[in-house]
XYZ file of C-alpha atoms in Angstrom:
182
model
C -38.926 -32.111 47.750
C -39.080 -29.702 44.844
C -41.088 -31.626 42.629
C -44.765 -31.277 43.143
C -45.953 -34.562 44.588
C -49.591 -34.789 43.198
C -50.653 -37.398 40.676
C -51.439 -34.753 37.855
C -47.767 -33.611 37.745
C -46.451 -37.237 38.323
C -48.068 -38.862 35.539
C -47.199 -35.975 33.018
C -43.436 -36.402 33.256
C -42.105 -36.373 29.718
C -39.146 -38.453 28.480
C -36.054 -36.784 27.229
C -32.282 -37.730 26.885
C -30.217 -34.978 24.971
C -30.692 -31.451 23.976
C -29.569 -30.875 20.472
C -30.658 -30.720 16.750
C -30.013 -34.404 15.847
C -33.025 -35.994 13.856
C -33.422 -38.920 16.285
C -35.852 -39.723 19.076
C -33.056 -39.250 21.756
C -32.796 -35.449 21.001
C -35.085 -32.554 21.857
C -34.346 -29.075 20.752
C -34.036 -25.979 23.082
C -37.180 -24.683 21.615
C -39.088 -27.896 22.235
C -38.060 -27.904 25.892
C -38.748 -24.271 26.405
C -42.243 -24.685 25.025
C -43.148 -27.680 27.411
C -45.087 -26.880 30.427
C -45.018 -30.494 31.890
C -42.425 -31.869 34.144
C -39.469 -33.305 32.387
C -37.805 -36.557 32.947
C -34.137 -36.737 31.606
C -32.637 -40.319 31.262
C -28.846 -40.478 31.524
C -28.293 -36.977 32.102
C -26.135 -35.947 29.149
C -23.466 -33.171 29.229
C -25.495 -31.370 26.625
C -28.296 -30.937 29.330
C -25.817 -29.280 31.562
C -24.404 -27.150 28.780
C -27.989 -26.114 27.819
C -29.083 -25.805 31.488
C -30.764 -22.340 30.888
C -33.717 -23.985 29.250
C -34.362 -25.740 32.712
C -35.154 -22.297 34.311
C -38.811 -22.416 35.517
C -39.296 -26.111 34.626
C -39.426 -29.043 37.026
C -38.618 -32.690 36.711
C -36.291 -35.572 37.559
C -32.831 -36.566 36.381
C -32.889 -40.425 36.114
C -29.106 -41.309 36.699
C -27.333 -44.555 35.410
C -24.723 -45.035 38.247
C -22.005 -46.577 36.171
C -22.043 -44.089 33.400
C -21.998 -40.855 35.417
C -19.115 -38.861 34.037
C -18.390 -41.432 31.238
C -20.018 -41.852 27.895
C -22.787 -43.583 26.015
C -20.558 -46.152 24.263
C -22.606 -48.964 25.483
C -25.514 -47.664 23.599
C -24.016 -46.639 20.235
C -25.898 -49.066 18.334
C -29.254 -47.177 19.044
C -28.172 -43.575 19.187
C -26.521 -41.440 16.440
C -23.283 -40.484 18.123
C -21.021 -40.652 21.090
C -22.221 -38.341 23.890
C -20.820 -37.728 27.456
C -22.767 -37.830 30.539
C -22.646 -35.345 33.426
C -20.566 -35.872 36.584
C -22.242 -36.263 39.983
C -20.982 -32.776 40.698
C -22.762 -31.390 37.672
C -26.048 -33.299 38.343
C -26.122 -32.057 41.930
C -25.395 -28.511 40.823
C -28.393 -28.786 38.330
C -30.608 -30.083 41.171
C -29.430 -27.232 43.467
C -30.149 -24.589 40.912
C -33.282 -25.767 39.301
C -36.605 -27.511 40.401
C -35.306 -31.035 39.548
C -34.942 -34.195 41.706
C -32.436 -37.127 41.241
C -34.086 -40.197 40.433
C -32.504 -43.575 39.521
C -32.187 -45.641 36.328
C -30.069 -48.577 37.536
C -26.441 -48.901 37.507
C -25.794 -50.363 34.059
C -29.176 -49.970 32.277
C -30.189 -53.582 31.651
C -33.354 -55.219 30.748
C -34.338 -55.901 34.443
C -37.006 -58.490 33.378
C -34.161 -60.874 32.239
C -32.311 -60.757 35.666
C -32.663 -62.747 38.804
C -34.106 -61.040 41.954
C -30.578 -60.741 43.536
C -29.323 -59.065 39.960
C -32.305 -56.727 40.015
C -31.758 -55.700 43.687
C -28.144 -54.793 42.798
C -29.243 -52.625 39.866
C -32.105 -50.843 41.435
C -30.388 -50.100 44.715
C -29.159 -46.572 44.436
C -26.098 -44.931 46.068
C -28.402 -42.985 48.364
C -32.218 -42.977 49.060
C -34.327 -41.661 46.034
C -37.901 -41.488 45.579
C -38.068 -41.821 41.649
C -37.138 -44.774 39.357
C -37.217 -45.060 35.605
C -37.320 -48.487 34.154
C -34.540 -49.170 31.435
C -36.155 -49.571 28.123
C -39.416 -49.040 29.948
C -39.638 -52.802 30.848
C -40.899 -54.219 34.124
C -42.698 -57.303 35.423
C -44.066 -58.023 38.914
C -40.683 -59.174 40.130
C -39.024 -55.877 39.107
C -41.916 -53.981 40.628
C -41.390 -55.734 43.983
C -37.579 -55.047 43.864
C -38.219 -51.419 43.046
C -40.557 -51.102 46.161
C -38.013 -53.064 48.303
C -35.290 -50.537 47.285
C -37.466 -47.772 48.722
C -38.796 -45.983 45.788
C -42.114 -44.267 45.930
C -42.871 -43.807 42.003
C -41.623 -45.501 38.793
C -42.167 -44.690 35.212
C -42.155 -46.760 32.068
C -42.548 -45.680 28.421
C -43.542 -49.082 26.977
C -45.718 -50.807 29.539
C -46.752 -47.879 31.771
C -50.350 -47.611 33.049
C -52.743 -44.697 32.892
C -55.245 -46.482 35.150
C -55.028 -44.554 38.595
C -57.217 -47.353 40.130
C -54.448 -49.856 39.640
C -53.042 -50.841 42.997
C -49.640 -50.628 41.709
C -50.052 -47.429 39.710
C -47.246 -45.612 41.456
C -44.882 -48.230 40.129
C -46.364 -48.407 36.570
C -46.638 -44.601 35.760
C -46.689 -44.081 31.885
C -44.734 -41.378 30.375
C -44.142 -40.323 26.746
C -41.540 -38.714 24.870
C -41.804 -34.817 24.773
């Protein structure tokens, strides 16, 4: 594994989506990324990350992939974002992980609110196409059932932006790691 597997680096992973100059929380500038010394966690892996990959040199982090959208676009999310963007292909994602200190993590197949699904539906969403250690909850939302399904799917760590914990003594801390936007 390339990502440092100690609790300090894991609980400091920052949330990002796009690289660009849009005035929106889904965008971070090249300058912001270059100035960050903490691990980066990109949700969705937009094509602009690939196009600006030089800012990843010397960085470490996780690319949280949404399986159904790899190589497609964010049409599903246009009500919440300023414009249509394309996602990277699997080939581009693996090229980035081969070149930089980034791991592939999972962000479900279709980015649903997992807390509203049955156990069977959750398992379908959280089961990646191949084994992965890292999971990012869509919308940062989880409950006890979702955590149990994420564990069953074989993940070792899971992050949230809304419900995450900073309590290292929590018995499920590895599945409730809080992360903040860069």
